[in-house]
mmCIF file of C-alpha atoms and ligand atoms in Angstrom:
data_model
loop_
_atom_site.group_PDB
_atom_site.id
_atom_site.type_symbol
_atom_site.label_atom_id
_atom_site.label_comp_id
_atom_site.label_asym_id
_atom_site.label_seq_id
_atom_site.Cartn_x
_atom_site.Cartn_y
_atom_site.Cartn_z
ATOM 1 C CA MET Q 1 104.304 123.567 88.025
ATOM 2 C CA SER Q 2 104.467 120.093 89.228
ATOM 3 C CA LYS Q 3 107.053 117.525 88.147
ATOM 4 C CA ILE Q 4 106.102 115.142 85.333
ATOM 5 C CA LEU Q 5 106.007 111.462 86.085
ATOM 6 C CA ASP Q 6 107.199 110.209 82.763
ATOM 7 C CA GLY Q 7 105.755 106.575 82.659
ATOM 8 C CA LYS Q 8 107.147 106.072 78.983
ATOM 9 C CA ALA Q 9 110.985 106.611 80.468
ATOM 10 C CA LEU Q 10 110.825 104.570 83.532
ATOM 11 C CA SER Q 11 108.834 101.939 81.616
ATOM 12 C CA ALA Q 12 111.723 101.700 79.215
ATOM 13 C CA ILE Q 13 114.100 101.052 82.490
ATOM 14 C CA VAL Q 14 111.775 98.696 83.551
ATOM 15 C CA LYS Q 15 111.907 96.699 80.260
ATOM 16 C CA ASP Q 16 115.676 97.001 80.018
ATOM 17 C CA GLU Q 17 115.871 95.296 83.349
ATOM 18 C CA VAL Q 18 113.946 92.419 82.167
ATOM 19 C CA LYS Q 19 115.964 92.532 78.723
ATOM 20 C CA ALA Q 20 119.115 92.287 81.086
ATOM 21 C CA GLU Q 21 117.919 88.899 82.817
ATOM 22 C CA VAL Q 22 116.673 87.474 79.855
ATOM 23 C CA ALA Q 23 119.792 87.898 78.157
ATOM 24 C CA GLU Q 24 121.455 86.417 81.185
ATOM 25 C CA ILE Q 25 119.195 83.438 81.418
ATOM 26 C CA VAL Q 26 119.956 82.702 77.432
ATOM 27 C CA ALA Q 27 123.759 83.120 77.999
ATOM 28 C CA ARG Q 28 123.727 80.615 80.840
ATOM 29 C CA GLY Q 29 121.867 78.382 78.095
ATOM 30 C CA GLY Q 30 118.565 78.685 79.428
ATOM 31 C CA ARG Q 31 115.226 78.368 77.858
ATOM 32 C CA VAL Q 32 113.851 81.613 76.746
ATOM 33 C CA PRO Q 33 110.691 82.696 79.086
ATOM 34 C CA CYS Q 34 107.451 82.558 76.813
ATOM 35 C CA LEU Q 35 104.171 84.637 76.929
ATOM 36 C CA CYS Q 36 101.288 83.801 75.270
ATOM 37 C CA VAL Q 37 98.488 86.230 74.585
ATOM 38 C CA ILE Q 38 95.240 85.450 73.762
ATOM 39 C CA ILE Q 39 92.803 87.535 71.598
ATOM 40 C CA VAL Q 40 89.149 87.112 71.139
ATOM 41 C CA GLY Q 41 87.442 89.144 68.355
ATOM 42 C CA GLU Q 42 88.420 92.098 66.497
ATOM 43 C CA ASN Q 43 87.879 95.184 68.989
ATOM 44 C CA PRO Q 44 90.280 97.697 67.716
ATOM 45 C CA ALA Q 45 91.515 99.042 71.009
ATOM 46 C CA SER Q 46 92.182 95.508 72.331
ATOM 47 C CA GLN Q 47 93.997 94.686 69.211
ATOM 48 C CA VAL Q 48 96.580 97.875 69.679
ATOM 49 C CA TYR Q 49 97.197 96.636 73.122
ATOM 50 C CA VAL Q 50 97.856 92.968 72.575
ATOM 51 C CA ARG Q 51 99.900 94.368 69.637
ATOM 52 C CA ASN Q 52 102.073 96.500 72.086
ATOM 53 C CA LYS Q 53 102.414 93.594 74.540
ATOM 54 C CA VAL Q 54 103.624 91.217 72.127
ATOM 55 C CA LYS Q 55 106.070 94.130 70.871
ATOM 56 C CA ALA Q 56 107.081 94.678 74.309
ATOM 57 C CA ALA Q 57 107.788 90.836 74.858
ATOM 58 C CA GLU Q 58 110.087 90.798 71.961
ATOM 59 C CA TYR Q 59 112.152 93.749 72.937
ATOM 60 C CA THR Q 60 112.964 92.129 76.095
ATOM 61 C CA GLY Q 61 114.200 88.928 74.122
ATOM 62 C CA MET Q 62 111.017 86.964 75.100
ATOM 63 C CA GLU Q 63 109.248 84.749 73.105
ATOM 64 C CA SER Q 64 105.621 85.818 72.287
ATOM 65 C CA ARG Q 65 102.853 83.682 71.137
ATOM 66 C CA LEU Q 66 99.840 85.460 69.819
ATOM 67 C CA VAL Q 67 96.638 83.191 69.795
ATOM 68 C CA ALA Q 68 93.829 84.864 67.808
ATOM 69 C CA LEU Q 69 90.479 83.427 68.003
ATOM 70 C CA PRO Q 70 87.295 84.928 66.335
ATOM 71 C CA GLU Q 71 84.552 86.649 67.731
ATOM 72 C CA GLY Q 72 82.275 84.021 67.674
ATOM 73 C CA VAL Q 73 84.592 81.035 69.509
ATOM 74 C CA SER Q 74 82.613 79.010 72.256
ATOM 75 C CA GLU Q 75 83.433 79.672 75.790
ATOM 76 C CA ASP Q 76 84.306 75.744 75.958
ATOM 77 C CA GLU Q 77 86.699 76.498 73.033
ATOM 78 C CA LEU Q 78 88.501 79.178 74.844
ATOM 79 C CA LEU Q 79 88.641 77.216 78.011
ATOM 80 C CA ALA Q 80 90.392 74.249 76.185
ATOM 81 C CA GLN Q 81 92.874 76.434 74.641
ATOM 82 C CA ILE Q 82 93.923 78.297 78.223
ATOM 83 C CA ARG Q 83 93.870 74.534 79.536
ATOM 84 C CA ALA Q 84 95.996 72.998 76.892
ATOM 85 C CA LEU Q 85 98.362 76.461 77.478
ATOM 86 C CA ASN Q 86 98.397 75.645 81.225
ATOM 87 C CA GLU Q 87 99.736 72.184 80.296
ATOM 88 C CA ASP Q 88 102.387 73.708 77.601
ATOM 89 C CA ALA Q 89 105.704 73.054 79.655
ATOM 90 C CA SER Q 90 107.066 75.996 77.432
ATOM 91 C CA VAL Q 91 104.544 78.846 78.152
ATOM 92 C CA ASP Q 92 105.615 80.549 81.246
ATOM 93 C CA GLY Q 93 102.550 83.360 81.250
ATOM 94 C CA ILE Q 94 99.264 83.148 79.560
ATOM 95 C CA LEU Q 95 97.073 86.397 79.153
ATOM 96 C CA VAL Q 96 93.579 86.843 77.977
ATOM 97 C CA GLN Q 97 92.932 90.315 76.655
ATOM 98 C CA LEU Q 98 89.690 91.653 78.280
ATOM 99 C CA PRO Q 99 87.030 92.432 77.132
ATOM 100 C CA LEU Q 100 85.665 89.212 75.888
ATOM 101 C CA PRO Q 101 82.392 89.230 73.902
ATOM 102 C CA LYS Q 102 79.217 88.645 75.783
ATOM 103 C CA HIS Q 103 78.722 85.230 75.405
ATOM 104 C CA ILE Q 104 81.633 84.459 77.390
ATOM 105 C CA ASP Q 105 81.958 84.559 80.806
ATOM 106 C CA GLU Q 106 85.304 86.348 81.786
ATOM 107 C CA GLU Q 107 85.077 84.985 85.281
ATOM 108 C CA LYS Q 108 85.485 81.469 84.154
ATOM 109 C CA VAL Q 109 88.100 82.249 81.598
ATOM 110 C CA ILE Q 110 90.318 84.066 84.468
ATOM 111 C CA ASP Q 111 89.643 81.162 87.121
ATOM 112 C CA ALA Q 112 90.754 78.740 84.154
ATOM 113 C CA ILE Q 113 94.404 80.204 83.832
ATOM 114 C CA SER Q 114 96.667 78.350 85.949
ATOM 115 C CA PRO Q 115 97.759 80.953 88.710
ATOM 116 C CA ALA Q 116 101.300 80.166 88.320
ATOM 117 C CA LYS Q 117 101.043 81.737 84.491
ATOM 118 C CA ASP Q 118 98.602 84.029 85.811
ATOM 119 C CA VAL Q 119 100.573 87.222 84.665
ATOM 120 C CA ASP Q 120 97.880 89.633 84.732
ATOM 121 C CA GLY Q 121 97.418 88.558 88.270
ATOM 122 C CA PHE Q 122 93.996 88.280 88.178
ATOM 123 C CA HIS Q 123 93.482 84.604 89.316
ATOM 124 C CA PRO Q 124 91.393 84.527 92.812
ATOM 125 C CA SER Q 125 94.391 82.530 94.361
ATOM 126 C CA ASN Q 126 96.629 85.648 93.395
ATOM 127 C CA VAL Q 127 93.890 88.170 94.431
ATOM 128 C CA ALA Q 128 93.785 86.401 97.794
ATOM 129 C CA GLY Q 129 97.471 86.349 97.693
ATOM 130 C CA LEU Q 130 97.781 90.284 97.319
ATOM 131 C CA TRP Q 131 95.317 90.619 100.286
ATOM 132 C CA LEU Q 132 96.770 88.102 102.506
ATOM 133 C CA GLY Q 133 99.966 89.482 101.693
ATOM 134 C CA LYS Q 134 101.498 86.622 100.317
ATOM 135 C CA ASP Q 135 104.111 85.990 97.745
ATOM 136 C CA CYS Q 136 102.116 86.299 94.588
ATOM 137 C CA ILE Q 137 101.734 88.064 90.736
ATOM 138 C CA LEU Q 138 100.626 91.575 91.273
ATOM 139 C CA PRO Q 139 98.326 93.137 88.961
ATOM 140 C CA CYS Q 140 100.228 94.926 86.396
ATOM 141 C CA THR Q 141 98.825 98.421 86.581
ATOM 142 C CA PRO Q 142 98.549 98.906 90.383
ATOM 143 C CA ALA Q 143 102.266 97.449 90.398
ATOM 144 C CA GLY Q 144 103.240 100.247 87.514
ATOM 145 C CA VAL Q 145 101.369 102.941 89.924
ATOM 146 C CA MET Q 146 103.714 101.714 92.674
ATOM 147 C CA ARG Q 147 106.977 101.570 90.619
ATOM 148 C CA LEU Q 148 106.004 105.546 89.421
ATOM 149 C CA LEU Q 149 105.502 106.561 92.969
ATOM 150 C CA ASP Q 150 108.414 104.703 94.050
ATOM 151 C CA SER Q 151 110.285 107.024 91.578
ATOM 152 C CA THR Q 152 109.315 110.286 93.340
ATOM 153 C CA GLY Q 153 111.367 109.180 96.367
ATOM 154 C CA VAL Q 154 108.376 110.151 98.625
ATOM 155 C CA ASP Q 155 108.370 108.015 101.899
ATOM 156 C CA LEU Q 156 104.536 106.771 101.868
ATOM 157 C CA CYS Q 157 104.220 105.897 105.296
ATOM 158 C CA GLY Q 158 101.674 108.050 107.113
ATOM 159 C CA LYS Q 159 100.605 109.806 104.096
ATOM 160 C CA THR Q 160 97.152 109.966 103.115
ATOM 161 C CA ALA Q 161 96.179 108.012 99.841
ATOM 162 C CA VAL Q 162 93.038 108.744 98.210
ATOM 163 C CA VAL Q 163 91.904 106.204 95.214
ATOM 164 C CA VAL Q 164 89.205 107.271 93.489
ATOM 165 C CA GLY Q 165 87.386 103.963 91.639
ATOM 166 C CA ARG Q 166 87.070 100.404 93.074
ATOM 167 C CA SER Q 167 87.289 97.981 90.433
ATOM 168 C CA ASN Q 168 88.864 94.572 91.275
ATOM 169 C CA ILE Q 169 91.794 95.505 88.669
ATOM 170 C CA VAL Q 170 92.693 98.766 89.356
ATOM 171 C CA GLY Q 171 91.174 100.544 92.356
ATOM 172 C CA LYS Q 172 91.275 97.934 95.081
ATOM 173 C CA PRO Q 173 94.591 96.452 94.343
ATOM 174 C CA VAL Q 174 96.221 99.835 94.147
ATOM 175 C CA ALA Q 175 94.360 100.735 97.786
ATOM 176 C CA LYS Q 176 96.016 97.402 99.373
ATOM 177 C CA LEU Q 177 99.243 97.960 97.732
ATOM 178 C CA LEU Q 178 99.056 101.548 99.191
ATOM 179 C CA LEU Q 179 98.113 100.254 102.794
ATOM 180 C CA ASP Q 180 101.228 97.788 102.409
ATOM 181 C CA ARG Q 181 103.411 100.866 102.450
ATOM 182 C CA ASN Q 182 101.578 102.267 105.598
ATOM 183 C CA ALA Q 183 99.820 104.882 103.828
ATOM 184 C CA THR Q 184 96.204 106.059 105.261
ATOM 185 C CA ILE Q 185 93.701 104.806 102.601
ATOM 186 C CA VAL Q 186 90.681 106.478 101.476
ATOM 187 C CA ILE Q 187 88.506 104.539 98.568
ATOM 188 C CA ALA Q 188 86.402 106.811 96.500
ATOM 189 C CA HIS Q 189 83.622 105.782 94.089
ATOM 190 C CA SER Q 190 80.364 107.058 92.352
ATOM 191 C CA ARG Q 191 78.427 107.244 95.742
ATOM 192 C CA THR Q 192 81.081 109.339 97.397
ATOM 193 C CA ALA Q 193 79.693 112.179 99.270
ATOM 194 C CA ASP Q 194 81.584 115.353 98.152
ATOM 195 C CA LEU Q 195 84.374 113.816 96.069
ATOM 196 C CA SER Q 196 86.398 117.311 95.862
ATOM 197 C CA ALA Q 197 86.755 117.507 99.817
ATOM 198 C CA VAL Q 198 87.970 113.819 99.598
ATOM 199 C CA CYS Q 199 90.296 114.256 96.985
ATOM 200 C CA ARG Q 200 91.686 117.720 98.707
ATOM 201 C CA GLN Q 201 92.888 115.549 101.553
ATOM 202 C CA ALA Q 202 95.017 113.413 99.370
ATOM 203 C CA ASP Q 203 99.013 113.514 99.490
ATOM 204 C CA VAL Q 204 98.555 111.093 96.840
ATOM 205 C CA LEU Q 205 95.580 110.921 94.363
ATOM 206 C CA VAL Q 206 95.377 107.800 92.311
ATOM 207 C CA ALA Q 207 92.339 108.427 89.778
ATOM 208 C CA ALA Q 208 90.928 105.173 88.322
ATOM 209 C CA VAL Q 209 87.522 105.870 86.851
ATOM 210 C CA GLY Q 210 87.123 106.201 83.388
ATOM 211 C CA ARG Q 211 85.520 109.783 83.277
ATOM 212 C CA ALA Q 212 87.323 112.498 81.418
ATOM 213 C CA GLY Q 213 88.645 115.085 83.407
ATOM 214 C CA LEU Q 214 86.884 114.401 86.542
ATOM 215 C CA ILE Q 215 89.848 115.662 88.472
ATOM 216 C CA THR Q 216 90.023 119.116 88.439
ATOM 217 C CA GLY Q 217 93.288 121.370 90.340
ATOM 218 C CA ASP Q 218 90.550 122.528 92.737
ATOM 219 C CA MET Q 219 90.230 118.931 94.257
ATOM 220 C CA VAL Q 220 94.388 118.662 94.103
ATOM 221 C CA LYS Q 221 96.135 119.375 97.604
ATOM 222 C CA PRO Q 222 99.127 121.850 96.640
ATOM 223 C CA GLY Q 223 102.140 119.488 96.521
ATOM 224 C CA ALA Q 224 100.449 116.258 95.926
ATOM 225 C CA ILE Q 225 101.215 113.365 93.863
ATOM 226 C CA VAL Q 226 98.814 112.666 91.072
ATOM 227 C CA ILE Q 227 98.392 109.188 89.491
ATOM 228 C CA ASP Q 228 96.033 109.081 86.517
ATOM 229 C CA VAL Q 229 95.197 105.605 85.804
ATOM 230 C CA GLY Q 230 91.981 106.656 83.227
ATOM 231 C CA ILE Q 231 92.096 106.199 79.378
ATOM 232 C CA ASN Q 232 89.422 108.137 77.864
ATOM 233 C CA ARG Q 233 88.839 108.770 74.127
ATOM 234 C CA LEU Q 234 87.402 112.397 73.305
ATOM 235 C CA PRO Q 235 85.240 112.951 70.404
ATOM 236 C CA ASP Q 236 87.979 114.382 68.408
ATOM 237 C CA GLY Q 237 89.912 110.957 68.969
ATOM 238 C CA ARG Q 238 92.466 112.120 71.062
ATOM 239 C CA LEU Q 239 93.167 110.398 74.411
ATOM 240 C CA CYS Q 240 92.851 111.879 77.861
ATOM 241 C CA GLY Q 241 93.059 110.905 81.615
ATOM 242 C CA ASP Q 242 90.287 110.991 84.676
ATOM 243 C CA VAL Q 243 92.603 114.166 85.613
ATOM 244 C CA ASP Q 244 92.432 117.585 84.073
ATOM 245 C CA PHE Q 245 96.176 117.919 83.271
ATOM 246 C CA ALA Q 246 96.354 121.274 82.658
ATOM 247 C CA SER Q 247 94.349 122.574 85.943
ATOM 248 C CA CYS Q 248 96.036 119.969 88.373
ATOM 249 C CA SER Q 249 99.553 120.452 87.172
ATOM 250 C CA GLU Q 250 99.334 124.100 88.568
ATOM 251 C CA VAL Q 251 98.548 122.799 91.977
ATOM 252 C CA ALA Q 252 100.021 119.142 92.202
ATOM 253 C CA GLY Q 253 103.771 118.497 93.103
ATOM 254 C CA TRP Q 254 104.161 115.406 90.543
ATOM 255 C CA ILE Q 255 101.518 114.188 87.819
ATOM 256 C CA THR Q 256 101.373 111.584 85.599
ATOM 257 C CA PRO Q 257 100.425 112.655 81.871
ATOM 258 C CA VAL Q 258 97.983 110.632 79.885
ATOM 259 C CA PRO Q 259 99.364 109.053 77.366
ATOM 260 C CA GLY Q 260 102.752 108.358 78.731
ATOM 261 C CA GLY Q 261 101.951 107.706 82.240
ATOM 262 C CA VAL Q 262 100.540 104.548 83.431
ATOM 263 C CA GLY Q 263 99.797 102.926 80.256
ATOM 264 C CA PRO Q 264 103.126 101.888 79.664
ATOM 265 C CA MET Q 265 104.062 101.192 82.977
ATOM 266 C CA THR Q 266 101.376 98.758 82.883
ATOM 267 C CA ILE Q 267 102.724 97.023 79.884
ATOM 268 C CA ALA Q 268 106.740 97.042 81.277
ATOM 269 C CA LEU Q 269 105.324 95.583 84.447
ATOM 270 C CA LEU Q 270 103.515 92.432 82.200
ATOM 271 C CA MET Q 271 107.101 91.725 81.074
ATOM 272 C CA LYS Q 272 108.015 91.709 84.727
ATOM 273 C CA ASN Q 273 105.521 89.420 85.829
ATOM 274 C CA THR Q 274 106.037 87.278 82.901
ATOM 275 C CA LEU Q 275 109.864 86.841 83.979
ATOM 276 C CA ARG Q 276 108.582 86.557 87.461
ATOM 277 C CA CYS Q 277 106.226 83.025 86.466
ATOM 278 C CA TYR Q 278 109.208 81.773 84.722
ATOM 279 C CA GLN Q 279 111.672 82.061 87.344
ATOM 280 C CA LYS Q 280 109.159 80.571 89.895
ATOM 281 C CA ARG Q 281 108.588 77.847 87.702
ATOM 282 C CA ILE Q 282 112.076 76.719 86.727
ATOM 283 C CA SER Q 283 112.946 76.912 90.409
HETATM 284 P P1 NDP O 301 85.816 100.620 86.264
HETATM 285 O O1 NDP O 301 84.357 101.001 85.529
HETATM 286 O O2 NDP O 301 85.499 98.915 86.425
HETATM 287 O O3 NDP O 301 85.479 101.278 87.642
HETATM 288 C C1 NDP O 301 85.338 102.714 87.462
HETATM 289 C C2 NDP O 301 85.494 103.070 89.206
HETATM 290 O O4 NDP O 301 84.932 104.315 88.894
HETATM 291 C C3 NDP O 301 84.131 102.411 89.743
HETATM 292 O O5 NDP O 301 84.727 102.113 91.265
HETATM 293 C C4 NDP O 301 83.273 103.764 89.732
HETATM 294 O O6 NDP O 301 82.154 103.445 91.058
HETATM 295 C C5 NDP O 301 84.004 104.791 89.870
HETATM 296 N N1 NDP O 301 83.299 105.852 89.383
HETATM 297 C C6 NDP O 301 82.527 106.314 88.326
HETATM 298 N N2 NDP O 301 82.119 107.203 88.120
HETATM 299 C C7 NDP O 301 82.413 107.799 89.267
HETATM 300 C C8 NDP O 301 82.660 109.296 89.619
HETATM 301 N N3 NDP O 301 81.771 110.072 89.120
HETATM 302 N N4 NDP O 301 82.924 109.742 90.880
HETATM 303 C C9 NDP O 301 83.731 108.897 91.608
HETATM 304 N N5 NDP O 301 83.850 107.537 91.082
HETATM 305 C C10 NDP O 301 83.275 106.956 90.161
HETATM 306 O O7 NDP O 301 86.878 100.839 85.698
HETATM 307 P P2 NDP O 301 88.501 100.226 85.594
HETATM 308 O O8 NDP O 301 89.162 100.407 86.945
HETATM 309 O O9 NDP O 301 88.472 98.906 84.738
HETATM 310 O O10 NDP O 301 89.179 101.258 84.940
HETATM 311 C C11 NDP O 301 89.124 102.812 85.278
HETATM 312 C C12 NDP O 301 89.847 103.841 84.413
HETATM 313 O O11 NDP O 301 91.395 103.255 84.157
HETATM 314 C C13 NDP O 301 89.369 103.335 82.713
HETATM 315 O O12 NDP O 301 89.598 104.555 82.297
HETATM 316 C C14 NDP O 301 90.099 102.361 82.237
HETATM 317 O O13 NDP O 301 90.307 102.844 80.934
HETATM 318 C C15 NDP O 301 91.560 102.968 82.910
HETATM 319 N N6 NDP O 301 92.589 101.596 82.883
HETATM 320 C C16 NDP O 301 93.758 101.987 82.286
HETATM 321 C C17 NDP O 301 94.928 100.826 82.622
HETATM 322 C C18 NDP O 301 96.201 101.816 82.117
HETATM 323 O O14 NDP O 301 96.914 100.742 81.986
HETATM 324 N N7 NDP O 301 96.688 102.866 82.202
HETATM 325 C C19 NDP O 301 94.546 99.728 82.990
HETATM 326 C C20 NDP O 301 93.210 99.322 83.386
HETATM 327 C C21 NDP O 301 92.279 100.596 83.082
HETATM 328 P P3 NDP O 301 81.047 102.461 91.367
HETATM 329 O O15 NDP O 301 82.080 101.342 91.921
HETATM 330 O O16 NDP O 301 80.460 103.054 92.488
HETATM 331 O O17 NDP O 301 80.272 102.363 90.036
#
């Protein structure tokens, strides 16, 4: 039976680190860091995510602002709102909750956020920074995955890491961060031939696909670290990951649950990123 990588417990530690730093800033008479979250429309899942982000910011002692725009808001109005927040000296982090309604070009919106306030790490200049190994804001979910991996105490150097999924927000950046730790990387995707055989090579297996239970125990190398990024809703309403927990936990050395694994880490790293943007802006 594998050890559980408890993202809920670890995220509480990360948020407490941020809380302590914010308290120190306030004790020194500094300005309170501020995260501004923009939500467009009424997508119920987005509303839950946004509520959790605002709650986490409040927990750490940071200021949080919520800008809720109607589903029908025009792209120009949203871009104008972002530009105003870019100029607002009291705002340190800007996050636009995705997905956006179809009439709004997400790429344009991401590009409009000042890279210095881009707490999601999605702006092209932060993405370039990641790939060029420069000081930049890292995307929250991949950074959270790395923090979970670090908590195992396993040295990743020379390990084989398989990342299933190649999205710009999860798969590709996770692969780059693992590469930075000198792991040997395989990126698998929907066209990968014999996914099972590829996954069985993995000392570290990261699933970021969006297919419930895609990774089964027979695809896992005994003792491997299995990180499940996937969030899928089953027909009965329950949440589950891309990893079949029951069969994989029989084989893996470490495994993240869903819920309670990567999800809470994403929010905790968002708090870290907001604090980081604040510190970079005031320095
Ligand atoms: P995308 O849909 O952007 O990417 C999914 C990737 O999975 C693609 O690269 C796709 O391949 C690959 N894929 C699809 N089907 C298969 C298959 N059968 N075998 C192998 N690879 C496959 O998803 P995201 O990266 O945005 O998200 C992935 C999952 O992570 C989702 O469940 C999402 O909800 C969750 N998520 C969780 C977060 C958290 O905080 N825990 C944060 C962000 C996302 P191809 O490129 O060939 O199409």
